[in-house]
PDB file of C-alpha atoms in Angstrom:
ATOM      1  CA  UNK A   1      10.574  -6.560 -17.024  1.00 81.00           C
ATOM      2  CA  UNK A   2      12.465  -6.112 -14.091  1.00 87.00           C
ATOM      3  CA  UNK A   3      15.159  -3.937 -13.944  1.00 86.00           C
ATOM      4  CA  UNK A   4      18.076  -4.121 -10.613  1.00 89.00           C
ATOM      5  CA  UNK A   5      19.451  -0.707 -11.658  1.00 86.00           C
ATOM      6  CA  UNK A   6      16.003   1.253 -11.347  1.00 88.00           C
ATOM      7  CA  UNK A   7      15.189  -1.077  -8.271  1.00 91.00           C
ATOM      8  CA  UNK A   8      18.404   0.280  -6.723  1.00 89.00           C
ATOM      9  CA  UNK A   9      17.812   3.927  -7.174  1.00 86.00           C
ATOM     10  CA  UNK A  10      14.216   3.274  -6.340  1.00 89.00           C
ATOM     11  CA  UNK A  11      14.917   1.611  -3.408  1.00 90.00           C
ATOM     12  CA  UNK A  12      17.602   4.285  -1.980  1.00 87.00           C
ATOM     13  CA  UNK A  13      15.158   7.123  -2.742  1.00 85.00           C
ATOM     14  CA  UNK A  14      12.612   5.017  -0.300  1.00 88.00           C
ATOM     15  CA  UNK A  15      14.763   4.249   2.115  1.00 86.00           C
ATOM     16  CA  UNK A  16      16.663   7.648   2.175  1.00 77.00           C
ATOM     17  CA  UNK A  17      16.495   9.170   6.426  1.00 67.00           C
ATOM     18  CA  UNK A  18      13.692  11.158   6.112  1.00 76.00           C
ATOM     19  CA  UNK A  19      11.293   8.117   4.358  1.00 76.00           C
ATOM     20  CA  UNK A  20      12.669   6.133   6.736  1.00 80.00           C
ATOM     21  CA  UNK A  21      11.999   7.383   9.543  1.00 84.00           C
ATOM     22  CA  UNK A  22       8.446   7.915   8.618  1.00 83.00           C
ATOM     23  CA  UNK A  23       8.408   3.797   7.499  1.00 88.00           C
ATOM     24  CA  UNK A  24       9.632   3.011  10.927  1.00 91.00           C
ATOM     25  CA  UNK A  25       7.506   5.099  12.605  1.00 92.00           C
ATOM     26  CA  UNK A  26       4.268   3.725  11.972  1.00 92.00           C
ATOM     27  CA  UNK A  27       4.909  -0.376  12.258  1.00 94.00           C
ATOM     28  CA  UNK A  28       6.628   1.089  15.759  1.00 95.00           C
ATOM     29  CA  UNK A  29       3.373   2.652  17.037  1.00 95.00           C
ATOM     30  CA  UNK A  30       1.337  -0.359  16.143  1.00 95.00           C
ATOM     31  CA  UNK A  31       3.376  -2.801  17.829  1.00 96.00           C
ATOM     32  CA  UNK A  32       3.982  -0.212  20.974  1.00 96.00           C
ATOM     33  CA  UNK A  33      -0.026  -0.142  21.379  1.00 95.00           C
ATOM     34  CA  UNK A  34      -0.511  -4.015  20.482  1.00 95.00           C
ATOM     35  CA  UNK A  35       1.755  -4.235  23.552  1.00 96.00           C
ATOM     36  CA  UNK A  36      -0.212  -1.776  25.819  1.00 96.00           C
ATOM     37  CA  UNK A  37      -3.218  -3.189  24.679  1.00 94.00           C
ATOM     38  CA  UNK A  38      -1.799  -6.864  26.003  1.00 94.00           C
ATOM     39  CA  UNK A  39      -0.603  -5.495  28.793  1.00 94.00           C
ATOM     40  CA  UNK A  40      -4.000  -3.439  30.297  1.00 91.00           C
ATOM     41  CA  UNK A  41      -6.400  -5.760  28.915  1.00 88.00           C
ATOM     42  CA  UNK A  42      -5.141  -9.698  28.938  1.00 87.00           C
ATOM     43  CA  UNK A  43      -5.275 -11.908  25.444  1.00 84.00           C
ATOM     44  CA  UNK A  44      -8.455 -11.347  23.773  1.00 88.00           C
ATOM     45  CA  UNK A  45      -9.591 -11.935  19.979  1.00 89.00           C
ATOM     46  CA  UNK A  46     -11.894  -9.684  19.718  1.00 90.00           C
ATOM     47  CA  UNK A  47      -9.978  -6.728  21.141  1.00 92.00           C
ATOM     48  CA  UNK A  48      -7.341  -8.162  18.741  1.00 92.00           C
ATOM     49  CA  UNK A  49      -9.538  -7.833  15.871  1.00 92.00           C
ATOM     50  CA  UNK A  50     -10.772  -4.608  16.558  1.00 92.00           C
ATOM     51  CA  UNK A  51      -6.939  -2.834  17.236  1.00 94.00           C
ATOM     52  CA  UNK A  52      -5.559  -4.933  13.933  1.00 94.00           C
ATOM     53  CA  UNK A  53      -8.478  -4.212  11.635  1.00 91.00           C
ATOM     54  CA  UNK A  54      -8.806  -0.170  12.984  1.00 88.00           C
ATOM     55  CA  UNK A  55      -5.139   0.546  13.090  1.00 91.00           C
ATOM     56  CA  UNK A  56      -3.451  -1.470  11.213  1.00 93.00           C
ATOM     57  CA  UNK A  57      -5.057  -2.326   8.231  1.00 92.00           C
ATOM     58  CA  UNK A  58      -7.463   0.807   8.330  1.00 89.00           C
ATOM     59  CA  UNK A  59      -4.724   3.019   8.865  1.00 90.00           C
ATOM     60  CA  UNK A  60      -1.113   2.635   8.561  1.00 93.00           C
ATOM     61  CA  UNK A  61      -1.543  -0.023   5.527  1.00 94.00           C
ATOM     62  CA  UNK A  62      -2.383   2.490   3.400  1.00 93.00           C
ATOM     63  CA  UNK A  63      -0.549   5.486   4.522  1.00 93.00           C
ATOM     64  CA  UNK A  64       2.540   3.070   4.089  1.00 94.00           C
ATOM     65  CA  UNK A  65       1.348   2.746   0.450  1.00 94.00           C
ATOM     66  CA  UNK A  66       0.740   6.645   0.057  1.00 93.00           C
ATOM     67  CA  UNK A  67       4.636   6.505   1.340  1.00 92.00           C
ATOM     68  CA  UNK A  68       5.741   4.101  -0.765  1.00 93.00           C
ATOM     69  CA  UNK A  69       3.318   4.109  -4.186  1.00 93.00           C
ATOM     70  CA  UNK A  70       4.707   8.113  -4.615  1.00 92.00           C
ATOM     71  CA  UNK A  71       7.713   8.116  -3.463  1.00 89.00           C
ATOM     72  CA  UNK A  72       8.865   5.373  -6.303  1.00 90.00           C
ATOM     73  CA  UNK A  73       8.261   7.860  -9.281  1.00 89.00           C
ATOM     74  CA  UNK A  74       6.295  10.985  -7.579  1.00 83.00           C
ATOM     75  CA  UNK A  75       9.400  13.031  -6.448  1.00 81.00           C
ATOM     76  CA  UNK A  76      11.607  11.932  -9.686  1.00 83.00           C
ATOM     77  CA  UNK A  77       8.428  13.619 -11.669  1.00 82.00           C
ATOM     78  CA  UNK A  78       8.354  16.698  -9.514  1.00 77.00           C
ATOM     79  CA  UNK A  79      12.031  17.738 -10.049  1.00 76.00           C
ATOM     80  CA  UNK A  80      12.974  16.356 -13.486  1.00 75.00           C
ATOM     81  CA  UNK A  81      15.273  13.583 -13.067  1.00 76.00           C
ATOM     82  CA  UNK A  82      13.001  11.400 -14.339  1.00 82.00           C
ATOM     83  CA  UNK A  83      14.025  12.904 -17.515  1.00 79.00           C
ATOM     84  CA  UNK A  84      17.909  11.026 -17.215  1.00 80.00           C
ATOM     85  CA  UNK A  85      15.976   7.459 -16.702  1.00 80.00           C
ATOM     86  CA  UNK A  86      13.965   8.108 -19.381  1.00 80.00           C
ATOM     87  CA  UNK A  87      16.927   8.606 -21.894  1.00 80.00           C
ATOM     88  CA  UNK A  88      18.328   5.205 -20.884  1.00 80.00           C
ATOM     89  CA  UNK A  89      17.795   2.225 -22.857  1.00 82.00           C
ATOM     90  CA  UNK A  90      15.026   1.034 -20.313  1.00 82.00           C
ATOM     91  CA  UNK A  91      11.504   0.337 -21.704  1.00 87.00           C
ATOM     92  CA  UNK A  92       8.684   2.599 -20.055  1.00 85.00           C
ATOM     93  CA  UNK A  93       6.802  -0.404 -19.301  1.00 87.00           C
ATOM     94  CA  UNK A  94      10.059  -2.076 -17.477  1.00 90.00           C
ATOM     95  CA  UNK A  95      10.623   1.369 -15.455  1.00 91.00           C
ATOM     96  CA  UNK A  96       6.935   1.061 -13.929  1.00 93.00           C
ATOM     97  CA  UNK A  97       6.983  -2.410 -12.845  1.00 94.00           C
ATOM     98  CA  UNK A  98      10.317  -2.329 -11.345  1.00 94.00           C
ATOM     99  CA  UNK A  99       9.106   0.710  -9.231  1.00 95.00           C
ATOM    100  CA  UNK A 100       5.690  -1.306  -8.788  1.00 96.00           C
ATOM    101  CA  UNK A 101       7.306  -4.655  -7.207  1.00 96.00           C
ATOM    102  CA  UNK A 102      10.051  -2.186  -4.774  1.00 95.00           C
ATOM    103  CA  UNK A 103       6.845  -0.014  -3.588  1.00 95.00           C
ATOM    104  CA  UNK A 104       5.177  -3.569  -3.141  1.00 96.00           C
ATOM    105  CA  UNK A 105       8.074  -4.909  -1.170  1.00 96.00           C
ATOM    106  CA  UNK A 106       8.848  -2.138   1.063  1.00 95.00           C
ATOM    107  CA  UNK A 107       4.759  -1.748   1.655  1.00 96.00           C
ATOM    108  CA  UNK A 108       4.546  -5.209   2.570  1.00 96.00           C
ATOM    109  CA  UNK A 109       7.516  -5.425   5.082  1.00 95.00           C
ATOM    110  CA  UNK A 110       6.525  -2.060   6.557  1.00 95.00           C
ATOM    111  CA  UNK A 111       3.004  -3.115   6.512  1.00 95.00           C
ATOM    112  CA  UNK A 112       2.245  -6.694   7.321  1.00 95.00           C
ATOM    113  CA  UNK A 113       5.319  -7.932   9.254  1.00 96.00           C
ATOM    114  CA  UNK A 114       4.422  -5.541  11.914  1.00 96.00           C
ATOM    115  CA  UNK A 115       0.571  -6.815  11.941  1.00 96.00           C
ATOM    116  CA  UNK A 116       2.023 -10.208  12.059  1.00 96.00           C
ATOM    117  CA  UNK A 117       4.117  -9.557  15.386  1.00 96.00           C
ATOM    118  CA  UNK A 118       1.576  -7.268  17.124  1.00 96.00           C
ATOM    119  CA  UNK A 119      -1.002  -9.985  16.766  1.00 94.00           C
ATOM    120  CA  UNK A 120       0.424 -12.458  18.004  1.00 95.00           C
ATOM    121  CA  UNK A 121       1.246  -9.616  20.630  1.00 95.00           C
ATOM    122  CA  UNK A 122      -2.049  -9.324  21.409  1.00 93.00           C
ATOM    123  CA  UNK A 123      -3.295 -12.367  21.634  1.00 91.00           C
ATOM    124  CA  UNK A 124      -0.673 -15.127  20.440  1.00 90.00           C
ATOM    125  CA  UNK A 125      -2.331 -15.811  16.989  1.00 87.00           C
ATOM    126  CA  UNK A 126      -5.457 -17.028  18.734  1.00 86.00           C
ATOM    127  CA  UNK A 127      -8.743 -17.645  16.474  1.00 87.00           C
ATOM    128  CA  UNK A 128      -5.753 -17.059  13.278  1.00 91.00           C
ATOM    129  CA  UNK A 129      -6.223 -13.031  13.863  1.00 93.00           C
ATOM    130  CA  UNK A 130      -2.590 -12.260  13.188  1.00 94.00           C
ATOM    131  CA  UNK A 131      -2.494 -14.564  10.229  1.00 95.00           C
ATOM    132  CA  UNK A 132      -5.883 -13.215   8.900  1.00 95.00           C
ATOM    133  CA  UNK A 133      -4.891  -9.546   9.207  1.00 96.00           C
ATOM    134  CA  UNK A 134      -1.491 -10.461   7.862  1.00 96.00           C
ATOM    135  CA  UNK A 135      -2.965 -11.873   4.612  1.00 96.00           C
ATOM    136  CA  UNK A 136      -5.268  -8.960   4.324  1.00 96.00           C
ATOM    137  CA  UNK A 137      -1.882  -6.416   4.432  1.00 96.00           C
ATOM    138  CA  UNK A 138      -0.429  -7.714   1.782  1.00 96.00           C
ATOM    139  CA  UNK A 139      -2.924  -8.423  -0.749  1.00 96.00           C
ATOM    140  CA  UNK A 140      -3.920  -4.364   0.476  1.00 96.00           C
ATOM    141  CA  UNK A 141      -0.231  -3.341   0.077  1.00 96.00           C
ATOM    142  CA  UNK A 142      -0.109  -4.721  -3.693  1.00 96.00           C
ATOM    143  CA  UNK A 143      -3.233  -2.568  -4.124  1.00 96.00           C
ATOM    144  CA  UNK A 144      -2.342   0.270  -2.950  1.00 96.00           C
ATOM    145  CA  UNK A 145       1.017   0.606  -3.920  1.00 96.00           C
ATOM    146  CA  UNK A 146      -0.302   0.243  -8.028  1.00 96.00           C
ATOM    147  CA  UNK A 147      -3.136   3.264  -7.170  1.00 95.00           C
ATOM    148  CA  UNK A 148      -0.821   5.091  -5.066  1.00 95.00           C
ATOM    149  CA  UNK A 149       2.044   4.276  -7.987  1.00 95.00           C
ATOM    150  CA  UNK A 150      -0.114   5.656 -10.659  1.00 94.00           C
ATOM    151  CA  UNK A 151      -1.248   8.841  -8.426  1.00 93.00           C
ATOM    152  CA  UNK A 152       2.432   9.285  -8.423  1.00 91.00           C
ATOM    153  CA  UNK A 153       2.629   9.285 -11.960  1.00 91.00           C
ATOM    154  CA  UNK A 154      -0.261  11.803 -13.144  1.00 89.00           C
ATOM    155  CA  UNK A 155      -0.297  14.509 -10.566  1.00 86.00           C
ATOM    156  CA  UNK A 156       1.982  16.583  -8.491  1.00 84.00           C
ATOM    157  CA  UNK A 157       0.019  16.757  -5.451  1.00 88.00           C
ATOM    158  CA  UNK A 158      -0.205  13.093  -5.160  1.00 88.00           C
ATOM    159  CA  UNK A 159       0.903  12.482  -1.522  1.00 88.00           C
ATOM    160  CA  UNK A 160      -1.617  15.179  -0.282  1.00 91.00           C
ATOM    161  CA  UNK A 161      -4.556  12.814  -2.828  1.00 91.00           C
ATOM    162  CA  UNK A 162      -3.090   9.938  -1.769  1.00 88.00           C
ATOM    163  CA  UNK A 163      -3.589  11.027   2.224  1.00 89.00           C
ATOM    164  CA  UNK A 164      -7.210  12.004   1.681  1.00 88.00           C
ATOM    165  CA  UNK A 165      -7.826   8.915  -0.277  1.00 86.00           C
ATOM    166  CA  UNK A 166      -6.286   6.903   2.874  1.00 83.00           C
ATOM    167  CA  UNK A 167      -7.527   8.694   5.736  1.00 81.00           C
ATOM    168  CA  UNK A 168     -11.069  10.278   4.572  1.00 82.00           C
ATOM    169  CA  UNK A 169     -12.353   7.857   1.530  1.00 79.00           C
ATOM    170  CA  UNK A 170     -10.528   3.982   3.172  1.00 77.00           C
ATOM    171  CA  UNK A 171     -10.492   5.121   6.917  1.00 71.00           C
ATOM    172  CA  UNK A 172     -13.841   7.471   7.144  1.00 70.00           C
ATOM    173  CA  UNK A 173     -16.157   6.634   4.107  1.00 67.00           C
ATOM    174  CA  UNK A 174     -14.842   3.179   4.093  1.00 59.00           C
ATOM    175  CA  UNK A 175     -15.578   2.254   7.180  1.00 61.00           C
ATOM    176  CA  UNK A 176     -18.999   3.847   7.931  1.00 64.00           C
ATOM    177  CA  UNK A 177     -20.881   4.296   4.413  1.00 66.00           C
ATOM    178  CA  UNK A 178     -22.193   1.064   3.114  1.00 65.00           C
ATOM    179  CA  UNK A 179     -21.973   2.132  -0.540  1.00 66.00           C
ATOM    180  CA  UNK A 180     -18.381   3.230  -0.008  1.00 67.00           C
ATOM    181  CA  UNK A 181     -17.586  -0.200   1.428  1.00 73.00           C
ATOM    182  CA  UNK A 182     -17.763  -1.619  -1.640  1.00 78.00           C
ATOM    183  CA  UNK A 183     -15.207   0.334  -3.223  1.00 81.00           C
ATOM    184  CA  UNK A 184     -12.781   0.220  -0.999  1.00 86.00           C
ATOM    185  CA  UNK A 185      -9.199  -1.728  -0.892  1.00 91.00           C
ATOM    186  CA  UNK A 186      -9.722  -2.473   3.459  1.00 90.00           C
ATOM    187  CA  UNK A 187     -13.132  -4.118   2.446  1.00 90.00           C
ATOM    188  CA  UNK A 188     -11.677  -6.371  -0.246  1.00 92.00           C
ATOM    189  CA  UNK A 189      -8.898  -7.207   1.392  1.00 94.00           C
ATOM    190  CA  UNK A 190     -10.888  -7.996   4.780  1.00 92.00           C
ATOM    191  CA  UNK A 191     -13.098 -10.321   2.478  1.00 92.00           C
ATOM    192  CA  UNK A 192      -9.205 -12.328   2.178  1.00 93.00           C
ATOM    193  CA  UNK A 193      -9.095 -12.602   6.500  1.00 93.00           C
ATOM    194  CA  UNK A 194     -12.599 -13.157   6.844  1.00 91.00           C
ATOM    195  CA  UNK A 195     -11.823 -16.082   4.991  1.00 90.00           C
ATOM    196  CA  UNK A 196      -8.706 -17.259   6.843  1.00 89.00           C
ATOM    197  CA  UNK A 197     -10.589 -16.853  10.076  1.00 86.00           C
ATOM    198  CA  UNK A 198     -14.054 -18.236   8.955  1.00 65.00           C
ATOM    199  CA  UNK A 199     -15.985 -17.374  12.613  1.00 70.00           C
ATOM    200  CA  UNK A 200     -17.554 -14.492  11.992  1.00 76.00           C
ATOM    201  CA  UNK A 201     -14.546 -12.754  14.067  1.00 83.00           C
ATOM    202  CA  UNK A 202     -13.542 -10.586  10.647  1.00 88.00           C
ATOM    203  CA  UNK A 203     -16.085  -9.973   8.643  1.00 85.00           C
ATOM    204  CA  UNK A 204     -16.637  -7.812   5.078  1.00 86.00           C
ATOM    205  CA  UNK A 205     -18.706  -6.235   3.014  1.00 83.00           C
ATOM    206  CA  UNK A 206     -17.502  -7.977   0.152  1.00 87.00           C
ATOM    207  CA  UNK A 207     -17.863 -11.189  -1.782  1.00 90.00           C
ATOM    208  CA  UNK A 208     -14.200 -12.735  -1.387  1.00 91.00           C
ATOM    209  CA  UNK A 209     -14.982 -14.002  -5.342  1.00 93.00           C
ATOM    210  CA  UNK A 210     -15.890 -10.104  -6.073  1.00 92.00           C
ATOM    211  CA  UNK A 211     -13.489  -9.124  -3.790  1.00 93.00           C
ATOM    212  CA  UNK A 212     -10.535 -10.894  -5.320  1.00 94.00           C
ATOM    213  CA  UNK A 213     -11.367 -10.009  -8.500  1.00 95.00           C
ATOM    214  CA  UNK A 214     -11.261  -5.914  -7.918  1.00 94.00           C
ATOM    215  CA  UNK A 215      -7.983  -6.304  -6.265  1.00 95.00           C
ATOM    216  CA  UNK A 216      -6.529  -7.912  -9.689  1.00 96.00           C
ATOM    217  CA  UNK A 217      -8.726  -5.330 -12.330  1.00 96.00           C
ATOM    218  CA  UNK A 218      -7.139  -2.106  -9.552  1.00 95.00           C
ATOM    219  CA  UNK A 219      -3.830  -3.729  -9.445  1.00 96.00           C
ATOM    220  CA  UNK A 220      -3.524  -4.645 -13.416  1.00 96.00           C
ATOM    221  CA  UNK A 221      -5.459  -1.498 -14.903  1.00 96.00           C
ATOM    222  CA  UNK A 222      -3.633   1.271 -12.540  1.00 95.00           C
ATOM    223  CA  UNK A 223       0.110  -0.180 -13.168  1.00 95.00           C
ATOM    224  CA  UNK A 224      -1.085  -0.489 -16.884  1.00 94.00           C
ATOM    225  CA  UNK A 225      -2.376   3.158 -17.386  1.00 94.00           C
ATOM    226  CA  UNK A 226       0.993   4.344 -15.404  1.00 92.00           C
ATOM    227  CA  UNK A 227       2.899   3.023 -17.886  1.00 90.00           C
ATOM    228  CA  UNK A 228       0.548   4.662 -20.335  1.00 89.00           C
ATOM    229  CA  UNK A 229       1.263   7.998 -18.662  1.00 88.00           C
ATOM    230  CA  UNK A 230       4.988   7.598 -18.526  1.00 86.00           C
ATOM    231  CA  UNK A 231       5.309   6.792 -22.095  1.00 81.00           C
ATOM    232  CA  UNK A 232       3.113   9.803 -22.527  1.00 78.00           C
ATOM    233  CA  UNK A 233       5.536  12.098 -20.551  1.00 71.00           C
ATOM    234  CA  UNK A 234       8.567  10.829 -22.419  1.00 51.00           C
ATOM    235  CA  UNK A 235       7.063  11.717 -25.923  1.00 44.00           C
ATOM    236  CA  UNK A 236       6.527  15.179 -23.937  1.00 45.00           C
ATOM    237  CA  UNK A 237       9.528  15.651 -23.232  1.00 42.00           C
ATOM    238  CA  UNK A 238      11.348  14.193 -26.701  1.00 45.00           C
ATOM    239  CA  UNK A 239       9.097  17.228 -28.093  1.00 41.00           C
TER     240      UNK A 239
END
């Protein structure tokens, strides 16, 4: 299922100056205010908490997935090459699960290494916070890189659905509307650190048993109907 060839050209497109730069960028500003944070206000888990779960994993985990999820097939879509991989001797299903594990990868090391070190910036792991937040950015990054992947796949405007999805529906509706909370990838993954901390420090809106299961049904039914799409487009194009 996994091919190195469209992992290679997947992963340059990622990592190409512009994406970059915008990858660096954001795991830079988290650690740069985990360390201001530390340095104004002394070690303290709650504070930790509270910068971790409303930065980090409310904000940059997903627009690192919006990054990531799109860029893997989006931008291939939008100007036709997609057309040359899909004339190669690859399987449709192979295609989307390659690009699914490199968004997944570069999500995850753009994502929850940083949490890891600016927790333990701000307060040295105490109470598990950097673990727990950790754990919660990658379970999030698989997630969102399979919706973000599949946005990618079935519209042309999927960064700019992608962003409001991150920053209005996770970050605004997520956080405040209880019936939103539900249905959101921050509040199932926070069910995951509220576990690994177990003090009431982190704490969810959902189940971690109902929880874990809607990360699985997201992850599984948005890669599937991707490759559904893609197979669509190539009869498309054949015609």
């Amino acid at each position: 299922m996994y091919n190195p060839t469209v992992a290679r050209l997947t992963y340059r497109a990622l990592l190409g100056r512009r994406r970059a730069l915008i990858l660096f960028l954001l795991p830079a500003l988290l650690v740069l205010i985990a360390a201001a944070v530390r340095a104004f206000n002394g070690a303290d888990d709650q504070v930790a908490a509270d910068v971790l779960g409303g930065f980090a994993l409310a904000t940059m985990v997903p627009l690192i997935g919006v990054i990531a999820g799109t860029g893997a097939i989006g931008p291939e879509i939008d100007d036709g090459s997609i057309v040359y991989l899909l004339s190669k001797p690859v399987k449709r299903s192979s295609i989307i699960f390659t690009k699914l594990i490199v968004a997944i990868a570069v999500t995850m090391v753009f994502s929850a290494v940083p949490t890891l070190i600016a927790g333990f910036v701000l307060n040295g792991n105490g109470q598990q916070v950097a673990v727990a937040y950790t754990v919660a950015a990658l379970v999030a990054s698989i997630a969102y890189s399979a919706l973000f992947l599949l946005l990618g796949t079935v519209s042309r405007h999927a960064v700019v659905i992608g962003l409001v999805y991150a920053l209005v529906w996770e970050t605004l509706f997520g956080s405040l509307i209880s019936g939103a909370k539900t249905l959101s990838v921050q509040q199932w993954s926070l069910a995951l650190a509220e576990k690994v901390t177990g003090d009431g420090l982190i704490a969810s809106e959902v189940g971690l048993t109902t929880a874990t299961v809607l990360l699985v049904a997201v992850t599984v039914v948005a890669t599937w109907f991707a490759g559904y799409k893609l197979r669509t487009l190539t009869l498309a194009g054949e015609e």
